[in-house]
């Protein structure tokens, strides 16, 4: 990697598709100070946002805000995506939401992706991610209508921001999406607020040497399920006007009062969040529909024979081709065949269901494990339209306006396989020596 960064006396920002160069002497040693100086020079030349995640395609301009209920780890921290009052998105780019959450988050992400050189990766991530925008208007007013709700659970080493491509698309089609930030130490970072009003960060926890992978992940999924259920409780309280936001914000929570349709809550998630969605459906029957993106079944491997058949709600499992391995597919086969639909998107990798491919250039996608044969925008479009059509079908009349992508999916049918399918060779937890999930 260092040879790619320093070649012919130049330092290349490998994480971006827009090549940026800073001249160095031919004998320059790559150091933290060098990278920091180069990044500062380039950042000063850039505008506030240099790139953005995909533009939502639904009829609503999306709004976005963060909500914290309770200051400790037993509280709830979530990013809320919702249909806004605004009619113009591109003309209000100054109100777009920053994707970057802070140095602590990129440091945690780097610790997971590159544990041997986390400082270098953290600097590179910070360099690129500070200029990324989410095309959702920050703290803007909510549309004056009642909308169904979705709870979204993130994956291992992720956070409340990294699934904006999925959450914004759903919100643009008329959903209020609560993207939880888990405090079980499986995310890249999170935070609480102490008695002095200061943030105290919770960083990603690697598996201790004296602990087995399964024991840690099984502990964490119990916390994740409780947090998902608590998020739905918070949505009920928001609908009743009973919530105080511990974060400083211009968004008035009172405007959510009587605006949330809680008759058919939807539980969703990706990877560790996918199996969190499955486990939450089994635990809390208030959730009426489920969507699991590339569920990583390992954290419940000892419970699949009892937990999976108990899920009676309609469930859609969307898999990526390169991720699903035999062991994981075998665990997924325990899900209720009468209520579960399985579909795999061909030519895809695990990261195609989050923002990663849109944050980095081609070389960056290779390093991040996000390079796929299928174009990332096509992969995300198919994923999101599968979700919307499935939800629309099971919302009945309320979802009739959503079920508009049948023609598109028919055109893309050669890129999908229905049933349990995957080409993954190894997977974290299931197979010795596997590191990715």
Coordinates of C-alpha atoms in Angstrom, one line a residue:
X1 CA 0.0 0.0 0.0
X2 CA 2.8 2.4 0.8
X3 CA 4.2 1.9 -2.7
X4 CA 0.9 3.1 -4.0
X5 CA 1.0 6.1 -1.8
X6 CA 4.5 7.1 -2.6
X7 CA 5.6 6.6 -6.2
X8 CA 7.7 9.0 -8.3
X9 CA 8.0 11.4 -5.4
X10 CA 4.2 12.0 -5.1
X11 CA 1.7 11.2 -2.4
X12 CA -1.7 10.0 -3.8
X13 CA -5.0 10.2 -1.9
X14 CA -6.0 6.6 -2.7
X15 CA -9.4 6.8 -1.1
X16 CA -10.9 9.2 -3.5
X17 CA -11.9 8.9 -7.2
X18 CA -10.8 12.5 -7.7
X19 CA -7.0 12.2 -7.9
X20 CA -5.3 14.8 -5.7
X21 CA -1.5 15.2 -5.5
X22 CA 1.0 17.0 -3.3
X23 CA 4.6 17.3 -4.5
X24 CA 7.2 15.7 -2.2
X25 CA 10.9 15.3 -2.5
X26 CA 12.0 11.9 -4.0
X27 CA 13.5 10.9 -0.6
X28 CA 10.4 11.9 1.5
X29 CA 9.6 9.5 4.3
X30 CA 5.8 8.8 4.7
X31 CA 5.0 10.0 8.2
X32 CA 1.9 11.1 10.2
X33 CA 3.1 14.7 10.0
X34 CA 3.5 14.5 6.2
X35 CA 0.1 13.1 5.7
X36 CA -1.5 15.6 8.1
X37 CA 0.2 18.5 6.3
X38 CA -0.8 17.2 2.9
X39 CA -4.4 16.6 4.0
X40 CA -4.6 20.1 5.4
X41 CA -3.3 21.7 2.2
X42 CA -5.8 19.8 0.0
X43 CA -8.7 20.3 2.4
X44 CA -8.2 24.1 2.3
X45 CA -8.5 24.0 -1.5
X46 CA -11.8 22.1 -1.4
X47 CA -15.4 23.4 -0.9
X48 CA -17.4 22.4 2.1
X49 CA -18.5 19.2 0.5
X50 CA -16.5 17.5 -2.3
X51 CA -18.8 14.6 -2.8
X52 CA -22.1 13.1 -1.6
X53 CA -24.0 9.8 -1.2
X54 CA -26.7 9.0 -3.8
X55 CA -29.6 11.4 -4.4
X56 CA -32.8 9.8 -3.1
X57 CA -35.3 9.1 -5.9
X58 CA -38.6 9.2 -4.1
X59 CA -41.1 12.1 -4.2
X60 CA -40.1 13.6 -0.8
X61 CA -37.1 15.8 0.0
X62 CA -35.5 14.1 3.0
X63 CA -34.8 15.7 6.4
X64 CA -32.4 14.5 9.0
X65 CA -31.7 15.0 12.7
X66 CA -30.1 13.2 15.6
X67 CA -32.0 12.3 18.7
X68 CA -30.6 11.2 22.1
X69 CA -33.0 10.1 24.8
X70 CA -31.3 9.5 28.1
X71 CA -27.6 10.3 28.6
X72 CA -26.3 6.9 29.5
X73 CA -25.8 3.6 27.6
X74 CA -29.3 2.5 28.6
X75 CA -30.7 5.4 26.6
X76 CA -31.2 5.7 22.8
X77 CA -29.1 7.5 20.2
X78 CA -30.5 7.5 16.7
X79 CA -30.4 9.4 13.4
X80 CA -33.9 10.2 12.1
X81 CA -34.5 10.4 8.4
X82 CA -38.0 11.7 7.5
X83 CA -40.0 13.3 4.7
X84 CA -39.5 17.1 5.0
X85 CA -41.6 20.2 4.2
X86 CA -39.1 21.3 1.5
X87 CA -39.7 20.9 -2.2
X88 CA -36.2 21.5 -3.5
X89 CA -33.1 19.4 -2.6
X90 CA -30.4 20.6 -4.9
X91 CA -31.1 24.3 -4.3
X92 CA -30.6 23.8 -0.6
X93 CA -27.2 22.1 -0.7
X94 CA -26.0 24.4 2.1
X95 CA -28.4 22.5 4.4
X96 CA -27.2 19.0 3.4
X97 CA -26.1 16.8 6.3
X98 CA -22.4 16.1 6.9
X99 CA -21.7 12.4 6.7
X100 CA -18.6 12.7 9.0
X101 CA -19.3 12.1 12.7
X102 CA -15.9 12.8 14.2
X103 CA -12.3 11.5 14.5
X104 CA -13.4 9.0 17.1
X105 CA -15.6 7.3 14.6
X106 CA -13.0 7.0 11.8
X107 CA -10.4 5.8 14.4
X108 CA -12.7 3.0 15.5
X109 CA -13.5 2.1 11.8
X110 CA -9.7 2.0 11.1
X111 CA -9.1 -0.2 14.1
X112 CA -11.5 -2.8 12.7
X113 CA -10.5 -2.6 9.0
X114 CA -6.7 -2.2 9.5
X115 CA -5.8 -3.2 13.1
X116 CA -2.1 -3.3 12.3
X117 CA -1.9 0.3 11.0
X118 CA -5.0 2.0 12.4
X119 CA -3.4 5.5 12.7
X120 CA -2.6 5.6 9.0
X121 CA -6.0 4.5 7.9
X122 CA -7.7 6.8 10.3
X123 CA -5.9 9.8 8.8
X124 CA -6.8 8.7 5.3
X125 CA -10.4 8.2 6.3
X126 CA -10.6 11.6 8.0
X127 CA -9.1 13.2 4.9
X128 CA -11.8 11.8 2.6
X129 CA -14.8 11.6 4.8
X130 CA -14.8 15.2 6.1
X131 CA -15.9 16.3 2.6
X132 CA -18.9 13.9 2.2
X133 CA -22.5 15.1 2.4
X134 CA -25.7 13.2 2.8
X135 CA -28.4 14.7 0.5
X136 CA -30.8 15.3 3.3
X137 CA -31.6 18.7 4.9
X138 CA -30.3 19.0 8.4
X139 CA -32.8 19.8 11.1
X140 CA -35.5 21.0 8.6
X141 CA -39.2 20.8 9.2
X142 CA -41.2 17.6 8.7
X143 CA -43.9 17.2 6.2
X144 CA -47.4 17.7 7.5
X145 CA -48.6 14.1 7.2
X146 CA -48.6 10.8 9.0
X147 CA -45.8 8.3 8.0
X148 CA -45.0 4.6 8.7
X149 CA -41.9 4.0 10.8
X150 CA -38.7 1.9 10.2
X151 CA -36.0 1.0 12.7
X152 CA -32.6 0.3 11.2
X153 CA -29.8 -1.6 12.9
X154 CA -26.2 -1.1 11.7
X155 CA -23.5 -3.7 11.2
X156 CA -20.2 -4.5 12.9
X157 CA -17.9 -1.4 13.1
X158 CA -20.6 0.8 11.6
X159 CA -22.6 3.8 12.9
X160 CA -25.8 5.8 12.5
X161 CA -24.5 7.6 9.4
X162 CA -23.1 4.8 7.1
X163 CA -26.4 3.5 5.8
X164 CA -27.7 6.9 4.6
X165 CA -28.1 5.5 1.0
X166 CA -30.7 3.0 2.3
X167 CA -32.3 5.2 4.9
X168 CA -32.6 8.3 2.7
X169 CA -34.2 6.4 -0.1
X170 CA -36.8 5.0 2.3
X171 CA -37.5 8.4 3.8
X172 CA -37.9 9.9 0.3
X173 CA -40.7 7.4 -0.3
X174 CA -42.6 8.4 2.8
X175 CA -41.1 6.6 5.8
X176 CA -39.6 7.9 9.1
X177 CA -36.4 5.9 9.6
X178 CA -34.8 5.6 12.9
X179 CA -31.1 4.5 12.4
X180 CA -30.0 3.3 15.8
X181 CA -26.4 3.8 16.9
X182 CA -25.7 0.8 19.1
X183 CA -23.8 1.2 22.4
X184 CA -22.8 -2.5 22.7
X185 CA -19.2 -1.6 21.5
X186 CA -19.7 -3.4 18.2
X187 CA -19.9 -0.1 16.3
X188 CA -16.9 2.0 15.3
X189 CA -17.8 4.4 18.1
X190 CA -20.7 6.1 19.9
X191 CA -21.0 8.4 22.9
X192 CA -22.9 9.2 26.1
X193 CA -23.1 12.5 27.9
X194 CA -21.8 12.9 31.4
X195 CA -23.1 15.1 34.3
X196 CA -21.0 18.0 33.0
X197 CA -22.6 17.9 29.6
X198 CA -19.5 16.5 27.9
X199 CA -19.4 13.6 25.4
X200 CA -17.8 10.4 26.6
X201 CA -17.0 8.2 23.7
X202 CA -17.5 4.4 23.5
X203 CA -15.0 2.9 21.1
X204 CA -15.1 -0.3 19.1
X205 CA -14.2 -3.4 21.2
X206 CA -12.0 -6.1 19.6
X207 CA -12.4 -9.7 20.9
X208 CA -10.2 -10.0 24.0
X209 CA -7.5 -12.8 23.8
X210 CA -9.2 -14.8 26.6
X211 CA -12.7 -14.6 25.0
X212 CA -14.3 -16.5 22.1
X213 CA -15.8 -14.6 19.1
X214 CA -19.2 -16.2 19.7
X215 CA -19.3 -15.3 23.4
X216 CA -18.8 -11.6 22.7
X217 CA -21.1 -11.3 19.7
X218 CA -23.9 -13.3 21.5
X219 CA -23.6 -10.9 24.5
X220 CA -23.8 -7.9 22.1
X221 CA -26.8 -9.1 20.1
X222 CA -28.8 -9.3 23.3
X223 CA -28.0 -5.6 23.9
X224 CA -28.7 -4.8 20.3
X225 CA -32.2 -6.4 20.4
X226 CA -33.0 -4.5 23.6
X227 CA -31.8 -1.2 21.9
X228 CA -34.0 -1.9 18.9
X229 CA -37.1 -2.5 21.0
X230 CA -36.2 0.6 23.0
X231 CA -36.0 2.6 19.7
X232 CA -39.6 1.6 18.9
X233 CA -40.6 2.7 22.4
X234 CA -39.0 6.1 21.8
X235 CA -40.9 6.4 18.5
X236 CA -44.1 5.8 20.4
X237 CA -43.1 8.5 22.9
X238 CA -42.2 10.9 20.1
X239 CA -45.6 10.4 18.6
X240 CA -47.1 11.3 22.0
X241 CA -44.9 14.4 22.5
X242 CA -43.2 13.0 25.5
X243 CA -39.5 13.0 24.5
X244 CA -36.6 15.4 25.5
X245 CA -33.6 15.5 23.1
X246 CA -30.4 15.6 25.1
X247 CA -28.6 16.9 22.0
X248 CA -28.4 20.6 21.0
X249 CA -30.7 20.9 17.9
X250 CA -32.9 23.3 16.0
X251 CA -35.4 20.5 15.3
X252 CA -38.5 20.7 17.4
X253 CA -39.6 17.2 18.4
X254 CA -43.1 18.4 18.9
X255 CA -43.6 18.3 15.2
X256 CA -43.4 14.5 15.3
X257 CA -46.4 14.4 17.6
X258 CA -49.2 12.4 15.9
X259 CA -47.1 12.2 12.7
X260 CA -45.9 8.6 13.1
X261 CA -48.0 5.7 11.9
X262 CA -47.1 3.0 14.4
X263 CA -49.6 0.3 13.3
X264 CA -47.1 -1.6 11.2
X265 CA -43.5 -0.9 12.4
X266 CA -40.8 -2.3 10.1
X267 CA -37.5 -3.7 11.5
X268 CA -34.4 -3.7 9.3
X269 CA -30.7 -4.0 9.4
X270 CA -27.5 -5.0 7.7
X271 CA -25.0 -7.8 8.6
X272 CA -24.8 -7.8 12.4
X273 CA -27.8 -5.5 12.1
X274 CA -29.5 -8.0 9.8
X275 CA -29.4 -10.7 12.4
X276 CA -30.4 -8.1 15.0
X277 CA -33.5 -7.4 12.9
X278 CA -34.2 -11.2 12.8
X279 CA -33.8 -11.6 16.5
X280 CA -35.9 -8.5 17.2
X281 CA -38.7 -9.8 15.1
X282 CA -38.7 -12.9 17.2
X283 CA -38.6 -11.0 20.5
X284 CA -41.1 -8.1 19.8
X285 CA -44.2 -8.9 17.8
X286 CA -45.1 -5.2 17.6
X287 CA -42.8 -5.2 14.5
X288 CA -45.0 -6.4 11.6
X289 CA -42.5 -6.6 8.7
X290 CA -38.8 -7.3 8.6
X291 CA -35.9 -6.8 6.1
X292 CA -32.5 -8.4 6.8
X293 CA -29.7 -7.3 4.5
X294 CA -26.9 -9.9 4.4
X295 CA -27.7 -11.2 7.9
X296 CA -24.6 -12.5 9.7
X297 CA -26.2 -15.4 11.6
X298 CA -23.1 -16.4 13.6
X299 CA -24.1 -14.4 16.8
X300 CA -27.2 -16.6 17.2
X301 CA -25.8 -19.9 15.9
X302 CA -26.7 -21.8 19.0
X303 CA -30.3 -20.6 18.9
X304 CA -31.3 -20.8 15.2
X305 CA -33.3 -24.0 15.6
X306 CA -35.7 -22.3 18.0
X307 CA -35.4 -18.6 17.2
X308 CA -35.7 -18.7 13.4
X309 CA -38.9 -20.8 13.1
X310 CA -40.6 -18.6 15.7
X311 CA -40.7 -15.6 13.3
X312 CA -44.2 -15.3 11.9
X313 CA -43.9 -11.8 10.4
X314 CA -43.1 -11.4 6.6
X315 CA -39.3 -11.3 6.3
X316 CA -37.2 -10.4 3.3
X317 CA -33.5 -11.4 3.3
X318 CA -31.5 -9.7 0.6
X319 CA -28.0 -11.2 0.2
X320 CA -24.9 -10.2 -1.7
X321 CA -23.3 -12.9 -3.8
X322 CA -19.7 -12.8 -2.5
X323 CA -20.7 -12.6 1.2
X324 CA -22.9 -15.6 1.9
X325 CA -21.1 -18.8 2.8
X326 CA -22.4 -22.3 3.3
X327 CA -22.4 -22.1 7.1
X328 CA -24.3 -18.9 7.1
X329 CA -26.8 -20.1 4.5
X330 CA -27.4 -23.2 6.5
X331 CA -28.4 -21.1 9.5
X332 CA -30.6 -18.9 7.3
X333 CA -32.4 -22.0 6.1
X334 CA -33.9 -22.4 9.5
X335 CA -36.0 -19.3 9.0
X336 CA -39.8 -19.8 8.5
X337 CA -40.1 -20.9 4.9
X338 CA -43.8 -19.8 4.8
X339 CA -43.0 -16.2 5.6
X340 CA -39.5 -15.6 4.4
X341 CA -38.3 -14.5 1.0
X342 CA -34.7 -14.9 0.0
X343 CA -33.0 -13.1 -2.9
X344 CA -29.4 -12.6 -3.8
X345 CA -28.1 -9.7 -6.0
X346 CA -25.4 -11.1 -8.4
X347 CA -22.1 -9.5 -8.8
X348 CA -22.2 -7.8 -5.3
X349 CA -20.1 -7.7 -2.2
X350 CA -21.1 -7.1 1.4
X351 CA -20.3 -3.3 1.3
X352 CA -22.8 -2.8 -1.6
X353 CA -25.6 -2.4 1.0
X354 CA -24.0 0.6 2.8
X355 CA -22.4 3.9 1.8
X356 CA -18.8 2.7 1.5
X357 CA -18.7 2.3 -2.3
X358 CA -19.9 5.9 -2.7
X359 CA -17.4 7.4 -0.3
X360 CA -14.2 6.2 -2.0
X361 CA -12.7 5.9 -5.5
X362 CA -11.8 2.7 -7.3
X363 CA -8.5 2.1 -5.4
X364 CA -10.2 2.9 -2.1
X365 CA -13.0 0.4 -2.8
X366 CA -10.4 -2.3 -3.3
X367 CA -8.7 -1.5 0.0
X368 CA -12.1 -1.3 1.8
X369 CA -13.4 -4.6 0.3
X370 CA -16.1 -2.6 -1.5
X371 CA -15.1 -3.4 -5.1
X372 CA -17.8 -5.3 -6.9
X373 CA -18.4 -6.5 -10.5
X374 CA -21.8 -4.9 -10.5
X375 CA -21.9 -1.1 -10.6
X376 CA -22.5 0.2 -7.0
X377 CA -25.4 2.5 -8.0
X378 CA -27.1 -0.4 -9.8
X379 CA -26.6 -2.7 -6.8
X380 CA -28.0 -0.1 -4.4
X381 CA -31.0 0.7 -6.7
X382 CA -31.9 -3.0 -6.9
X383 CA -31.5 -3.4 -3.1
X384 CA -33.6 -0.4 -2.2
X385 CA -36.4 -1.3 -4.7
X386 CA -36.6 -4.9 -3.5
X387 CA -37.0 -3.5 0.0
X388 CA -39.7 -0.9 -1.0
X389 CA -41.7 -3.4 -3.1
X390 CA -41.7 -6.0 -0.3
X391 CA -42.7 -3.5 2.3
X392 CA -45.4 -2.1 0.0
X393 CA -46.8 -5.5 -0.6
X394 CA -47.2 -6.1 3.1
X395 CA -48.5 -2.7 4.0
X396 CA -51.5 -3.3 1.8
X397 CA -53.4 -0.2 0.8
X398 CA -51.1 2.1 2.7
X399 CA -48.2 0.9 0.6
X400 CA -49.9 1.1 -2.8
X401 CA -48.1 4.3 -3.8
X402 CA -44.7 2.6 -3.1
X403 CA -45.2 -0.4 -5.3
X404 CA -43.9 1.4 -8.4
X405 CA -40.6 -0.4 -9.1
X406 CA -41.9 -3.7 -10.6
X407 CA -40.9 -2.7 -14.1
X408 CA -37.4 -1.8 -13.0
X409 CA -36.9 -5.0 -11.1
X410 CA -38.2 -7.0 -14.1
X411 CA -35.6 -5.3 -16.2
X412 CA -32.9 -6.3 -13.7
X413 CA -34.1 -9.9 -13.1
X414 CA -30.9 -11.3 -14.7
X415 CA -29.0 -9.8 -11.8
X416 CA -31.0 -11.5 -9.1
X417 CA -31.3 -15.1 -7.8
X418 CA -34.3 -16.1 -5.7
X419 CA -33.8 -18.7 -2.9
X420 CA -30.8 -19.3 -0.7
X421 CA -27.6 -18.7 -2.7
X422 CA -24.1 -17.3 -2.3
X423 CA -20.5 -17.7 -3.4
X424 CA -18.8 -16.7 -0.1
X425 CA -15.9 -19.0 0.9
X426 CA -15.3 -18.0 4.5
X427 CA -16.9 -15.7 7.1
X428 CA -16.0 -14.2 10.4
X429 CA -16.9 -16.5 13.3
X430 CA -17.9 -19.5 11.2
X431 CA -14.5 -20.1 9.7
X432 CA -11.0 -20.1 11.3
X433 CA -8.9 -17.2 10.1
X434 CA -11.7 -15.3 8.5
X435 CA -11.7 -11.6 9.4
X436 CA -14.4 -9.9 7.3
X437 CA -18.0 -9.4 7.9

